[in-house]
PDB file of C-alpha atoms in Angstrom:
ATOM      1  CA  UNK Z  35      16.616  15.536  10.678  1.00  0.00           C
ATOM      2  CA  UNK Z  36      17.488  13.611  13.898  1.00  0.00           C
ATOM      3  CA  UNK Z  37      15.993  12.864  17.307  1.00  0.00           C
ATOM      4  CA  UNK Z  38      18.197  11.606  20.512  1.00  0.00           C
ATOM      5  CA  UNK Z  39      17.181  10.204  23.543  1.00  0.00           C
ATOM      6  CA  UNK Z  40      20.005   8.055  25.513  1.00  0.00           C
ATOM      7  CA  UNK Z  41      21.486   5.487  23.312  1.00  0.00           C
ATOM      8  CA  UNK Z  42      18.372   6.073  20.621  1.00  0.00           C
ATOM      9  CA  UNK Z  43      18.560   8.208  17.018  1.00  0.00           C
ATOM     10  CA  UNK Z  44      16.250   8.709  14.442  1.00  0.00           C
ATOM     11  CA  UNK Z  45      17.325   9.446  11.186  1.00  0.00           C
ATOM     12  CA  UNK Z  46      15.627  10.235   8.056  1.00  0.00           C
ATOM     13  CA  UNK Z  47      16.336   7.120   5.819  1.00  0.00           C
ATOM     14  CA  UNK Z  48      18.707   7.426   2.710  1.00  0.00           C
ATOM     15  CA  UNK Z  49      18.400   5.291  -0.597  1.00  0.00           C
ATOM     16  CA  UNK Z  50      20.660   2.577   1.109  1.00  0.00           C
ATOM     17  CA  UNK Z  51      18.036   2.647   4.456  1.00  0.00           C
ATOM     18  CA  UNK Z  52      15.349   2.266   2.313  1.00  0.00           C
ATOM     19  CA  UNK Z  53      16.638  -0.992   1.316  1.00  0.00           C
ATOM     20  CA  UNK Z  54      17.073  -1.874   4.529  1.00  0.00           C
ATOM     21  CA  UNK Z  55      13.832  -1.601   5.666  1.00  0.00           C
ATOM     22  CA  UNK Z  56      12.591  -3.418   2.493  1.00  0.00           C
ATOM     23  CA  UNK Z  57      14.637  -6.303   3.581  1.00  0.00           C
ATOM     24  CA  UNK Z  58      13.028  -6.203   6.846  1.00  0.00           C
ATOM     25  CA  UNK Z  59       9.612  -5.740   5.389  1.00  0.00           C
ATOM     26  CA  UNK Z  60      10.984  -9.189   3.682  1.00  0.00           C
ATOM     27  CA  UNK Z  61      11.204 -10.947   6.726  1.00  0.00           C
ATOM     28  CA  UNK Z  62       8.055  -9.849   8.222  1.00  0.00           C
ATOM     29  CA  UNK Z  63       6.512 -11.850   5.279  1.00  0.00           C
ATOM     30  CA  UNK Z  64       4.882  -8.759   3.789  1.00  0.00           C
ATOM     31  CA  UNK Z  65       5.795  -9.099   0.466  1.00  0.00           C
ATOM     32  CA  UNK Z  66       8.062  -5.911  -0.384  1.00  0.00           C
ATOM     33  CA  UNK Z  67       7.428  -4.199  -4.211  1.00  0.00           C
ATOM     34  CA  UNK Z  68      11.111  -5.021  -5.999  1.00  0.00           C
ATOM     35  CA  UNK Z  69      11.206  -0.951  -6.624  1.00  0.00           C
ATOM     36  CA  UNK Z  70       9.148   0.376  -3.288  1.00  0.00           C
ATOM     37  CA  UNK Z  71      11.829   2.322  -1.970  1.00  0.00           C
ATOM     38  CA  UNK Z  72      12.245   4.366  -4.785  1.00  0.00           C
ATOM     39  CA  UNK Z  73       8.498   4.834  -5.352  1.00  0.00           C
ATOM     40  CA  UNK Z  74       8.556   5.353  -1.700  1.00  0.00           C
ATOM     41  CA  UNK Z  75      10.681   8.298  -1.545  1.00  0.00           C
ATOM     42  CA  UNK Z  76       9.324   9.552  -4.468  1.00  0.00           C
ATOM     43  CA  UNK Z  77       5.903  10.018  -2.230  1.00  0.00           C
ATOM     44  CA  UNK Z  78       7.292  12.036   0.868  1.00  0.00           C
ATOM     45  CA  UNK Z  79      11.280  12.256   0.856  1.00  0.00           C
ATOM     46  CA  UNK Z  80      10.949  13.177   4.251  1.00  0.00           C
ATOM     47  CA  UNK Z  81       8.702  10.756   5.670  1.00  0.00           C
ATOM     48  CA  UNK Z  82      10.524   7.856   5.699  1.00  0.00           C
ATOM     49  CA  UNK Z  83      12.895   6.647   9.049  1.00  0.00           C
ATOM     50  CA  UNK Z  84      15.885   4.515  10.590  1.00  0.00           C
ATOM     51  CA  UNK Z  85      15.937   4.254  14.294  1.00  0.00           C
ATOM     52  CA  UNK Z  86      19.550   3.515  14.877  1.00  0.00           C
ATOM     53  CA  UNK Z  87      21.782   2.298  18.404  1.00  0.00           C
ATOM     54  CA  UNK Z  88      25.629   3.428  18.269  1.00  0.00           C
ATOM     55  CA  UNK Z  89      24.837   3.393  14.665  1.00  0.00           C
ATOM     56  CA  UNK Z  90      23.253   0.330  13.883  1.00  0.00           C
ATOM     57  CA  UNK Z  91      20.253  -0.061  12.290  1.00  0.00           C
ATOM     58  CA  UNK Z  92      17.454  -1.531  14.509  1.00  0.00           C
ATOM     59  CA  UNK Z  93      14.040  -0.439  13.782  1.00  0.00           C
ATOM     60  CA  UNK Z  94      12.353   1.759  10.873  1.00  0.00           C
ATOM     61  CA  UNK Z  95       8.602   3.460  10.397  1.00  0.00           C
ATOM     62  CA  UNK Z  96       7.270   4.848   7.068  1.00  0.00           C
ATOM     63  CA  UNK Z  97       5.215   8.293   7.914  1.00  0.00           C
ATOM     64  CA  UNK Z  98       4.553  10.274   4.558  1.00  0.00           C
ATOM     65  CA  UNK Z  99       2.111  13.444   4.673  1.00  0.00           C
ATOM     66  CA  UNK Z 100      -0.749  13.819   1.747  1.00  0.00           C
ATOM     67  CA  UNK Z 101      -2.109  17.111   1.562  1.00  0.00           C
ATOM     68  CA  UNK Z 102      -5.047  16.288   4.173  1.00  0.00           C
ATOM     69  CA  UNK Z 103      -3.972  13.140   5.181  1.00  0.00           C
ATOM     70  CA  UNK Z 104      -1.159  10.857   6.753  1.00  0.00           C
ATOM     71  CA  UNK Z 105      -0.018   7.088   6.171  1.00  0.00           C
ATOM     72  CA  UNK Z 106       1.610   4.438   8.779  1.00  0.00           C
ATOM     73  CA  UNK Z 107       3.445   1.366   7.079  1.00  0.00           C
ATOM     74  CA  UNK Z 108       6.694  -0.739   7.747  1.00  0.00           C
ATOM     75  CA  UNK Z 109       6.763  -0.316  11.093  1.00  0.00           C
ATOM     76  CA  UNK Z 110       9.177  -2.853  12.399  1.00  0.00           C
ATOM     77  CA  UNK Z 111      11.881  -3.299  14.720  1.00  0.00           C
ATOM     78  CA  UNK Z 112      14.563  -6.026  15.044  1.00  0.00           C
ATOM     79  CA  UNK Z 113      13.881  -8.597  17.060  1.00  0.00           C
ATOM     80  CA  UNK Z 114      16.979  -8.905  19.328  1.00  0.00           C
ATOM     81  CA  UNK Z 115      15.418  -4.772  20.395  1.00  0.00           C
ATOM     82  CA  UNK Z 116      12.106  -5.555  20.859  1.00  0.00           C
ATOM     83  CA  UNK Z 117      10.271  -4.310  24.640  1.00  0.00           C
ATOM     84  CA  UNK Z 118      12.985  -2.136  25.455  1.00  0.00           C
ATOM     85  CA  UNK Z 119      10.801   1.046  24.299  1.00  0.00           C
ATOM     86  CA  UNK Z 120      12.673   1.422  21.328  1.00  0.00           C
ATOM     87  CA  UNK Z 121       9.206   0.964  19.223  1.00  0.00           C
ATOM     88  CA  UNK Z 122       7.362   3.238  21.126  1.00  0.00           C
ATOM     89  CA  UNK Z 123       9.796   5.986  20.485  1.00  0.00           C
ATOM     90  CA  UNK Z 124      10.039   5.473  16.727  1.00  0.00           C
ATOM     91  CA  UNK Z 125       6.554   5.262  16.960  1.00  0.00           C
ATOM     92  CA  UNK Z 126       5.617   8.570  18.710  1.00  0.00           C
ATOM     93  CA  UNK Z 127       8.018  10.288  16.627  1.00  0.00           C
ATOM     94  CA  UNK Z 128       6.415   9.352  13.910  1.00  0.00           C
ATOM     95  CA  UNK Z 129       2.976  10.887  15.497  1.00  0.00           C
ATOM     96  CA  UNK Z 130       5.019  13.982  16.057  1.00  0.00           C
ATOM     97  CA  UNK Z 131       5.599  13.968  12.118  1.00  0.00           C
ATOM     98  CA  UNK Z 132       2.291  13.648  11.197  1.00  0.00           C
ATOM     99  CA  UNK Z 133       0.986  16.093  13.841  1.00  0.00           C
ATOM    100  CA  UNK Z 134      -2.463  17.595  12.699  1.00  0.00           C
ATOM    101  CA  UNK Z 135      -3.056  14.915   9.830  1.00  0.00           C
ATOM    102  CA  UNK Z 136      -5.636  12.078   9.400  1.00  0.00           C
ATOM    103  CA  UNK Z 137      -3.276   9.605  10.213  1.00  0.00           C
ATOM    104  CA  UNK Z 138      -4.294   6.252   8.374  1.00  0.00           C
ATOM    105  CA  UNK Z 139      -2.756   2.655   9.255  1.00  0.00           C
ATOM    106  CA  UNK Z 140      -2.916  -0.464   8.768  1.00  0.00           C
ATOM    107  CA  UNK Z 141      -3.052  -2.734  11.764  1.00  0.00           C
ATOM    108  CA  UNK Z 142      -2.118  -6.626  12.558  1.00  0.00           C
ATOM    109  CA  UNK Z 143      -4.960  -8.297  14.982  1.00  0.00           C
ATOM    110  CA  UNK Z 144      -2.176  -8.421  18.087  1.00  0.00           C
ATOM    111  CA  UNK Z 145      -1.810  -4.602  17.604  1.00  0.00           C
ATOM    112  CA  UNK Z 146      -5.441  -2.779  17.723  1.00  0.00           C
ATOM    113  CA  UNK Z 147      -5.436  -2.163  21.454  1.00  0.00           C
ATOM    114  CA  UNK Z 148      -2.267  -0.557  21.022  1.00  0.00           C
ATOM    115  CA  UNK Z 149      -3.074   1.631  18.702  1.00  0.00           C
ATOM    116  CA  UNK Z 150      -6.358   2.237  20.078  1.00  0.00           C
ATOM    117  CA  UNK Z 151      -4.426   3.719  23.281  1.00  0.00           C
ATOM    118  CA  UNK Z 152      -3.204   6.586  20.354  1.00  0.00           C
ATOM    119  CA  UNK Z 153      -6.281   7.290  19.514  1.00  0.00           C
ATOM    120  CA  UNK Z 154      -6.908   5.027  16.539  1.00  0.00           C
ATOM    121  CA  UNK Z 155     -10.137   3.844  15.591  1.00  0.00           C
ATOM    122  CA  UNK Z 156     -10.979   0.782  13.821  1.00  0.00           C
ATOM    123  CA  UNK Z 157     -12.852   1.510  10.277  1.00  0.00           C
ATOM    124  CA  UNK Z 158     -13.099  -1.706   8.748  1.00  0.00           C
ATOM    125  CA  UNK Z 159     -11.294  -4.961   7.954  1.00  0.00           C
ATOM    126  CA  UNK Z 160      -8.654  -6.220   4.903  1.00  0.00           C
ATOM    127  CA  UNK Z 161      -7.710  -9.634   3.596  1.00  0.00           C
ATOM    128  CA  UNK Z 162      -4.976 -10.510   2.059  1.00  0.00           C
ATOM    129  CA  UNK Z 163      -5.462 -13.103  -0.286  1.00  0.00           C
ATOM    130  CA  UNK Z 164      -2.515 -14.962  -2.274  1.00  0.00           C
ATOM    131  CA  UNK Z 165      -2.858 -17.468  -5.259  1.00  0.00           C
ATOM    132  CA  UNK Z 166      -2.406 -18.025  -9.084  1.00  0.00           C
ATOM    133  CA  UNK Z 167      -3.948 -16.700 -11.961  1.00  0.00           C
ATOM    134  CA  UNK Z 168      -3.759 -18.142 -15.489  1.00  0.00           C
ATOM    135  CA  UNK Z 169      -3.070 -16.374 -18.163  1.00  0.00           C
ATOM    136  CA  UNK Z 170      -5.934 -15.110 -20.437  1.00  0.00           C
ATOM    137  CA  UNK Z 171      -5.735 -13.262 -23.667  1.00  0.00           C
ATOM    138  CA  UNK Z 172      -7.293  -9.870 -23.259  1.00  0.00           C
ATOM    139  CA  UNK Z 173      -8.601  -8.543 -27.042  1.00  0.00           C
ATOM    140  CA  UNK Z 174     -10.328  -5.214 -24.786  1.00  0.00           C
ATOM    141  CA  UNK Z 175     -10.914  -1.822 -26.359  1.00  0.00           C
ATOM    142  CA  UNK Z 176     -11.102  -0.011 -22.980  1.00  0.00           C
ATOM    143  CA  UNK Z 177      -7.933  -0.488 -21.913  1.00  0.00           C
ATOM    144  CA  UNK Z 178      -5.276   1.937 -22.218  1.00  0.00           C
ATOM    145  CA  UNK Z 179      -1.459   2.246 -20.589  1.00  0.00           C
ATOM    146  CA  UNK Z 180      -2.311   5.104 -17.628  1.00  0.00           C
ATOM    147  CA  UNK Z 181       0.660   6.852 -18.250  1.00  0.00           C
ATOM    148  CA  UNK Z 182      -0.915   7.264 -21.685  1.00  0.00           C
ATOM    149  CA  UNK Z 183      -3.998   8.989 -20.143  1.00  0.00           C
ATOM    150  CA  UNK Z 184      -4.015  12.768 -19.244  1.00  0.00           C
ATOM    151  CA  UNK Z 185      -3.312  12.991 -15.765  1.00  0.00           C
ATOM    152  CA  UNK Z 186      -5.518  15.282 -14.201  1.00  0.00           C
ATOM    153  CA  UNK Z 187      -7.676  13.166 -15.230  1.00  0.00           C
ATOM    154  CA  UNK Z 188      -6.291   9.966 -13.755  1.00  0.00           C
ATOM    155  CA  UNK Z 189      -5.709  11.908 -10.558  1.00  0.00           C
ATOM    156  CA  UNK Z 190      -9.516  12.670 -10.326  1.00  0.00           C
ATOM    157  CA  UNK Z 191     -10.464   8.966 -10.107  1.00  0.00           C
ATOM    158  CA  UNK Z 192      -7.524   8.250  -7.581  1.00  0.00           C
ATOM    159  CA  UNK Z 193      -9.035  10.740  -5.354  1.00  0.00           C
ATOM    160  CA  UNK Z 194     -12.328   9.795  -5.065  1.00  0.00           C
ATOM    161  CA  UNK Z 195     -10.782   6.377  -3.608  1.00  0.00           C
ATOM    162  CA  UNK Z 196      -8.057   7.239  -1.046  1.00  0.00           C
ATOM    163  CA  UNK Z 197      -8.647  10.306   1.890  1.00  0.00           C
ATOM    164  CA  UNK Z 198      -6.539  12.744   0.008  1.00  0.00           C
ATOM    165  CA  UNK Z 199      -5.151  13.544  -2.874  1.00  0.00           C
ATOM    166  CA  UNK Z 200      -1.988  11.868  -3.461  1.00  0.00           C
ATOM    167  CA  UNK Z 201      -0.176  13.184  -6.835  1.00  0.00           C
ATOM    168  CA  UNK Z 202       3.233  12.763  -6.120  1.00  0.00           C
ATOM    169  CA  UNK Z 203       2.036   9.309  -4.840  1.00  0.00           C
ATOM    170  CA  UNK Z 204       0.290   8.439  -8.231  1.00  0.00           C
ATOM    171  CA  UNK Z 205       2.900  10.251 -10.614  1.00  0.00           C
ATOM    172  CA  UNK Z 206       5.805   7.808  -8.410  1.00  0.00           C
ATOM    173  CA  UNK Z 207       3.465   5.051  -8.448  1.00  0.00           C
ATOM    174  CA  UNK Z 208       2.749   4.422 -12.728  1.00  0.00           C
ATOM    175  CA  UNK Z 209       6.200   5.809 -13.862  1.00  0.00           C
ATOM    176  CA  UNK Z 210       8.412   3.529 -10.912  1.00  0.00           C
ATOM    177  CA  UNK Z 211       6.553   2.074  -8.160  1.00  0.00           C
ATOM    178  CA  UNK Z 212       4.233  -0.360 -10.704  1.00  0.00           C
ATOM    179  CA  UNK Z 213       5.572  -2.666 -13.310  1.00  0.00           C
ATOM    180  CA  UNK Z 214       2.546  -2.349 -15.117  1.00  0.00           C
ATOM    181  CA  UNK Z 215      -0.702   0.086 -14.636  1.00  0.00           C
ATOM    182  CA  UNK Z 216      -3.831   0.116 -16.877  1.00  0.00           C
ATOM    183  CA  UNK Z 217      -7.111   2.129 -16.941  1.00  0.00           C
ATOM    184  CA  UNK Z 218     -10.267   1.298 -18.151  1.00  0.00           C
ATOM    185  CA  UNK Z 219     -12.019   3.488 -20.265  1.00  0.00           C
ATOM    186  CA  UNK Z 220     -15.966   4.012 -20.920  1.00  0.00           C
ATOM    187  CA  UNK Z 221     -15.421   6.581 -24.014  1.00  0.00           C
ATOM    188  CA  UNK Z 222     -13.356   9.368 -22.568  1.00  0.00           C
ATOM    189  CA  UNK Z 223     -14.419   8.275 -18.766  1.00  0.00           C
ATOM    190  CA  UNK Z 224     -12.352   6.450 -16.728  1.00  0.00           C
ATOM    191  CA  UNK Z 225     -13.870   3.582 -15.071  1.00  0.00           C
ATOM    192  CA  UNK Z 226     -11.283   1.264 -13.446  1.00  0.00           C
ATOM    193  CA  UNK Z 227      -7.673   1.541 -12.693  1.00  0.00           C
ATOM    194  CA  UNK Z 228      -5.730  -0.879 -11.766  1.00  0.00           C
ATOM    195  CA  UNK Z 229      -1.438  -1.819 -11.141  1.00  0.00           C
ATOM    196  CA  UNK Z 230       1.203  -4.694 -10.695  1.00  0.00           C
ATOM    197  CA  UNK Z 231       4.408  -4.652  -9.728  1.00  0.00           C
ATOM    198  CA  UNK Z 232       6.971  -7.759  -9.208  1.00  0.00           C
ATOM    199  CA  UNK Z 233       7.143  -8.466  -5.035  1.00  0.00           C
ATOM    200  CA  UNK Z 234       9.432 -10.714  -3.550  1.00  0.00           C
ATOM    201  CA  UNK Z 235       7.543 -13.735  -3.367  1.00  0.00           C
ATOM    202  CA  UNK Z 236       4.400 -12.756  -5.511  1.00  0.00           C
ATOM    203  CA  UNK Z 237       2.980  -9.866  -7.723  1.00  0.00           C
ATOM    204  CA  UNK Z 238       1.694  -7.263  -5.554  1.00  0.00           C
ATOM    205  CA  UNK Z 239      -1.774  -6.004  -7.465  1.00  0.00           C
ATOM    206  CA  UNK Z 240      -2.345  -2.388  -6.488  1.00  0.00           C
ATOM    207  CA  UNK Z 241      -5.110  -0.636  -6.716  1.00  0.00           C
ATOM    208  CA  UNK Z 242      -7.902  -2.265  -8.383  1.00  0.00           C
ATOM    209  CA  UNK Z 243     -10.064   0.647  -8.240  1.00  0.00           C
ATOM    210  CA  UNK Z 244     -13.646  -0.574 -10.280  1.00  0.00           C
ATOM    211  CA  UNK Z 245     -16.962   0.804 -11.133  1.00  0.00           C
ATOM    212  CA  UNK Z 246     -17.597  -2.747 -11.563  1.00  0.00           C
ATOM    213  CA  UNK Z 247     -16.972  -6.656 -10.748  1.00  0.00           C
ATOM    214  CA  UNK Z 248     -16.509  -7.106 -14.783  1.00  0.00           C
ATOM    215  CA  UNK Z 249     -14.541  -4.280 -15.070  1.00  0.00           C
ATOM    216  CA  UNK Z 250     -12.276  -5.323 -11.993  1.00  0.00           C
ATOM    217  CA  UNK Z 251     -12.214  -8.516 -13.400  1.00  0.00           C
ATOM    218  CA  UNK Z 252     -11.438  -7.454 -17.157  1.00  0.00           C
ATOM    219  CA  UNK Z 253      -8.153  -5.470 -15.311  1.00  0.00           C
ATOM    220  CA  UNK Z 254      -6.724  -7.962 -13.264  1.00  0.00           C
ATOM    221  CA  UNK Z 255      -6.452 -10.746 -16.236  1.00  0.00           C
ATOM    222  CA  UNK Z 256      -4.801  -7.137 -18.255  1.00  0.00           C
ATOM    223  CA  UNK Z 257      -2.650  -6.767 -15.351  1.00  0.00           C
ATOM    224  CA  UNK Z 258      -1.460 -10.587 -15.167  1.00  0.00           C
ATOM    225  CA  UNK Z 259      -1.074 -10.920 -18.719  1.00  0.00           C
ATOM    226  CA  UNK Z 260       1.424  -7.669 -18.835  1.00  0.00           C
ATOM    227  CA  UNK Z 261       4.233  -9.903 -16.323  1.00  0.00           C
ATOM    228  CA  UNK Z 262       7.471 -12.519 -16.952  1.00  0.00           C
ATOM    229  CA  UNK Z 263       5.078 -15.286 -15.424  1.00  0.00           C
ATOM    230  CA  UNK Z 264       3.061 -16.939 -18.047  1.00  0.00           C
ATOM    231  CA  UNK Z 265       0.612 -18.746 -18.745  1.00  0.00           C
ATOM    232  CA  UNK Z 266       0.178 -18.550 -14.975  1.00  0.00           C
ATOM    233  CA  UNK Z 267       1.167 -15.343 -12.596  1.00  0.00           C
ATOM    234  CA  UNK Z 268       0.983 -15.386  -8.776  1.00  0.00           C
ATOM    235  CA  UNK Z 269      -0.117 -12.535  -6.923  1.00  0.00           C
ATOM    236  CA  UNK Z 270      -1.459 -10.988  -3.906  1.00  0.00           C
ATOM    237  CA  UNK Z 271      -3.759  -7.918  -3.104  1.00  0.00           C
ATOM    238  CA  UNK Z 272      -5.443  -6.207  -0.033  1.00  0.00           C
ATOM    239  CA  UNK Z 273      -9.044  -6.500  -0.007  1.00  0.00           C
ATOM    240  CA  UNK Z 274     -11.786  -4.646   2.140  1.00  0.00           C
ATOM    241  CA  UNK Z 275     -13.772  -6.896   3.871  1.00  0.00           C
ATOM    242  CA  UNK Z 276     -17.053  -5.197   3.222  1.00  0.00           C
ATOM    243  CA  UNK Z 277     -16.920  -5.292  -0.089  1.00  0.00           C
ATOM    244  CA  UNK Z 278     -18.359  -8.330  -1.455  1.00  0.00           C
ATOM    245  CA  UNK Z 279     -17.861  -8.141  -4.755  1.00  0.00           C
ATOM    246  CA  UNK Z 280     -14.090  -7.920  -4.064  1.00  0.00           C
ATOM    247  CA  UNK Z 281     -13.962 -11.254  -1.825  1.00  0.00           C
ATOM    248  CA  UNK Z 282     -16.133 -13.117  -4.729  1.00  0.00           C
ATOM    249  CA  UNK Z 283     -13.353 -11.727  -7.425  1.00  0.00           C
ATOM    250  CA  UNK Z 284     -10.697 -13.398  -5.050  1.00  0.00           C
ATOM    251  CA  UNK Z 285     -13.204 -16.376  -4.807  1.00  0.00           C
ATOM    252  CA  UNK Z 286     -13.540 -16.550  -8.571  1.00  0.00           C
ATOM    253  CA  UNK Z 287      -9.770 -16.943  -9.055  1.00  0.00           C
ATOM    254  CA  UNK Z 288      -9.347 -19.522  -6.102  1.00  0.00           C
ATOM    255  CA  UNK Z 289      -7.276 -17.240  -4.167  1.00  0.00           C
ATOM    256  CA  UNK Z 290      -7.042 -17.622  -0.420  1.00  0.00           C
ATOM    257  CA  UNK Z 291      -6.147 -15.066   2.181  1.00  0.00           C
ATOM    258  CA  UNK Z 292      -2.872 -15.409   3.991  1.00  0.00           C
ATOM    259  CA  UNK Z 293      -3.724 -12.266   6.687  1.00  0.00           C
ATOM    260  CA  UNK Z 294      -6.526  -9.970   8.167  1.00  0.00           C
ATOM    261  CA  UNK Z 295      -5.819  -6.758   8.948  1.00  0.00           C
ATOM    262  CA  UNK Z 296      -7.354  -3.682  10.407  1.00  0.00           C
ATOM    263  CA  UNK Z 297      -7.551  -0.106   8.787  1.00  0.00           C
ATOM    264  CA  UNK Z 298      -8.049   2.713  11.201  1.00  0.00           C
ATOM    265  CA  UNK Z 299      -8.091   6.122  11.343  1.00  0.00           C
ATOM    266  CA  UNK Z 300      -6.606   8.693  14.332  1.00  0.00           C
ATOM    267  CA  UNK Z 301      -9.405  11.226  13.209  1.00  0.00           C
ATOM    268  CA  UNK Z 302     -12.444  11.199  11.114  1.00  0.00           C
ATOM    269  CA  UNK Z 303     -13.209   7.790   9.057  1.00  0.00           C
ATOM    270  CA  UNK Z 304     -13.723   8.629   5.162  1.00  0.00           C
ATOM    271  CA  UNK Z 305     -16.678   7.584   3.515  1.00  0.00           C
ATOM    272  CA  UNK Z 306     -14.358   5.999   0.825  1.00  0.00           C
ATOM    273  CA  UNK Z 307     -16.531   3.930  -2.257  1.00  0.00           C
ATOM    274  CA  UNK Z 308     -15.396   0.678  -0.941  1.00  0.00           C
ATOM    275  CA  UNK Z 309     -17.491  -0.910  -2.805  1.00  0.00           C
ATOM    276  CA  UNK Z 310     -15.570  -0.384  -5.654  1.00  0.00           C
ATOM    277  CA  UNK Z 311     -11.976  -0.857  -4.043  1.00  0.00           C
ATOM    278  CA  UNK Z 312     -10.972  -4.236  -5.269  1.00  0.00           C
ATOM    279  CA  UNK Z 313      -7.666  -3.634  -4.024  1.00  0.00           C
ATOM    280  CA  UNK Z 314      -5.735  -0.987  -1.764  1.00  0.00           C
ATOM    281  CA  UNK Z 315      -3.177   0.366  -3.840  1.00  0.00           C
ATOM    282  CA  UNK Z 316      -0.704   0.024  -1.211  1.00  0.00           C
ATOM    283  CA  UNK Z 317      -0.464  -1.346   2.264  1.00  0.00           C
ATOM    284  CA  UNK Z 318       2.576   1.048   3.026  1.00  0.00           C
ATOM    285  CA  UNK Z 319       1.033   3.906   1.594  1.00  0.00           C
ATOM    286  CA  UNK Z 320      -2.629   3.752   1.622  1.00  0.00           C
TER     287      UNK Z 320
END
């Protein structure tokens, strides 16, 4: 699939774009998953792009479809090609992708008018928050591997967090995209889920998905004590602002944030349970 207008193409990225745009997700400071391009792909093969000039690379936009829902990320473009109107064409052709979906993004304070002008409506605030966690020995019961747990199952609980259901997502996500991802169990009921996987500068934890504070608690010291970095791991995660209980979990571990962000919506806002979203799985992906 390609798109031309004067000097600019769009391409649908291949394995070697894909690490491409994680390098450039790199420099934007974001904090790129080692294996996201993979897990990436895995998602929505077709959803990810390369805006090239004469065959260079000089701007890329993740745009993967869920079955009633769509997802923004990595939208960059190289510096030496910014306000030319390069962006705004990568950018409306991913709109033109996602045509008819719920599109879902997550938005840097300079950019909300902008996106507002697309129709884009703010639904609440994230914060980033960055630190280290020590190391604690967790002897817990409830805790099981997810890949371990039947998956309809595990798929159930995603859903009722996230604006669609995402199954090639969340098969990609605990078999490649995570290092690590754990579920708590209450008897045969699943009650938290959480995943880590190695980033370039820090663990990104993705989701934390809780009935609980203990509970989201109990799976990020699982999660930390699963990685290479002991007794002490550092990590990041995306938490929504309304939720209190998520911002006193950062608070307890003496993490700060490092960025505040703005999830919005192109059509109807979910009523998501963000009460008990400790962490968005995945900036890029929802």
């Amino acid at each position: 699939m390609s798109f031309m207008e004067d000097e600019l193409q769009i391409v649908t990225a291949t394995v070697n774009d894909m690490k491409w745009i994680l390098s450039m997700s790199k420099n934007e400071k974001w904090n790129p998953g080692i294996k996201d391009g993979l897990a990436f792909q895995l998602t929505d093969p077709t959803g990810c792009f390369i805006a090239l000039i004469n065959g260079h690379r000089i701007g890329c936009i993740i745009a993967v479809k869920y079955p009633n829902s769509g997802h923004m990320g990595c939208f960059v473009v190289v510096k030496s090609h910014r306000g030319m109107g390069y962006g705004m064409q990568l950018f409306q052709y991913a709109m033109d992708h996602l045509k008819g979906y719920n599109i879902c993004l997550d938005a840097v304070s300079l950019q909300i008018e902008n996106y507002k002008r697309f129709g884009f409506r703010y639904a609440h605030g994230t914060k980033r928050c960055i630190g280290t966690i020590k190391s604690k020995s967790i002897n817990c019961k409830n805790i099981r591997q997810a890949k371990h747990i039947p998956f309809d199952q595990l798929l159930e609980y995603d859903t009722r967090h996230v604006p669609s259901e995402r199954k090639n997502f969340l098969i990609s996500w605990i078999t490649v995209g995570t290092d690590h991802s754990l579920v708590y169990l209450d008897g045969n009921s699943i009650k938290g889920f959480g995943g880590i996987r190695q980033g370039v500068d820090a663990h990104r934890v993705g989701p934390i998905f809780a009935d609980t504070f203990d509970i989201a608690e109990t799976l990020l010291y699982a999660l930390c004590s699963q990685t290479e970095q002991q007794p002490h791991t550092k990590v990041d995660f995306d938490i929504p602002q309304s939720n209190a209980e998520g911002l006193r979990l950062a608070e307890k571990f003496q993490l700060h944030p490092i960025a505040h962000n703005a999830r919005m919506y192109n059509g109807k806002i979910p009523d998501l349970p963000l009460s008990k979203i400790y962490a968005f799985t995945c900036a890029e992906l929802g």
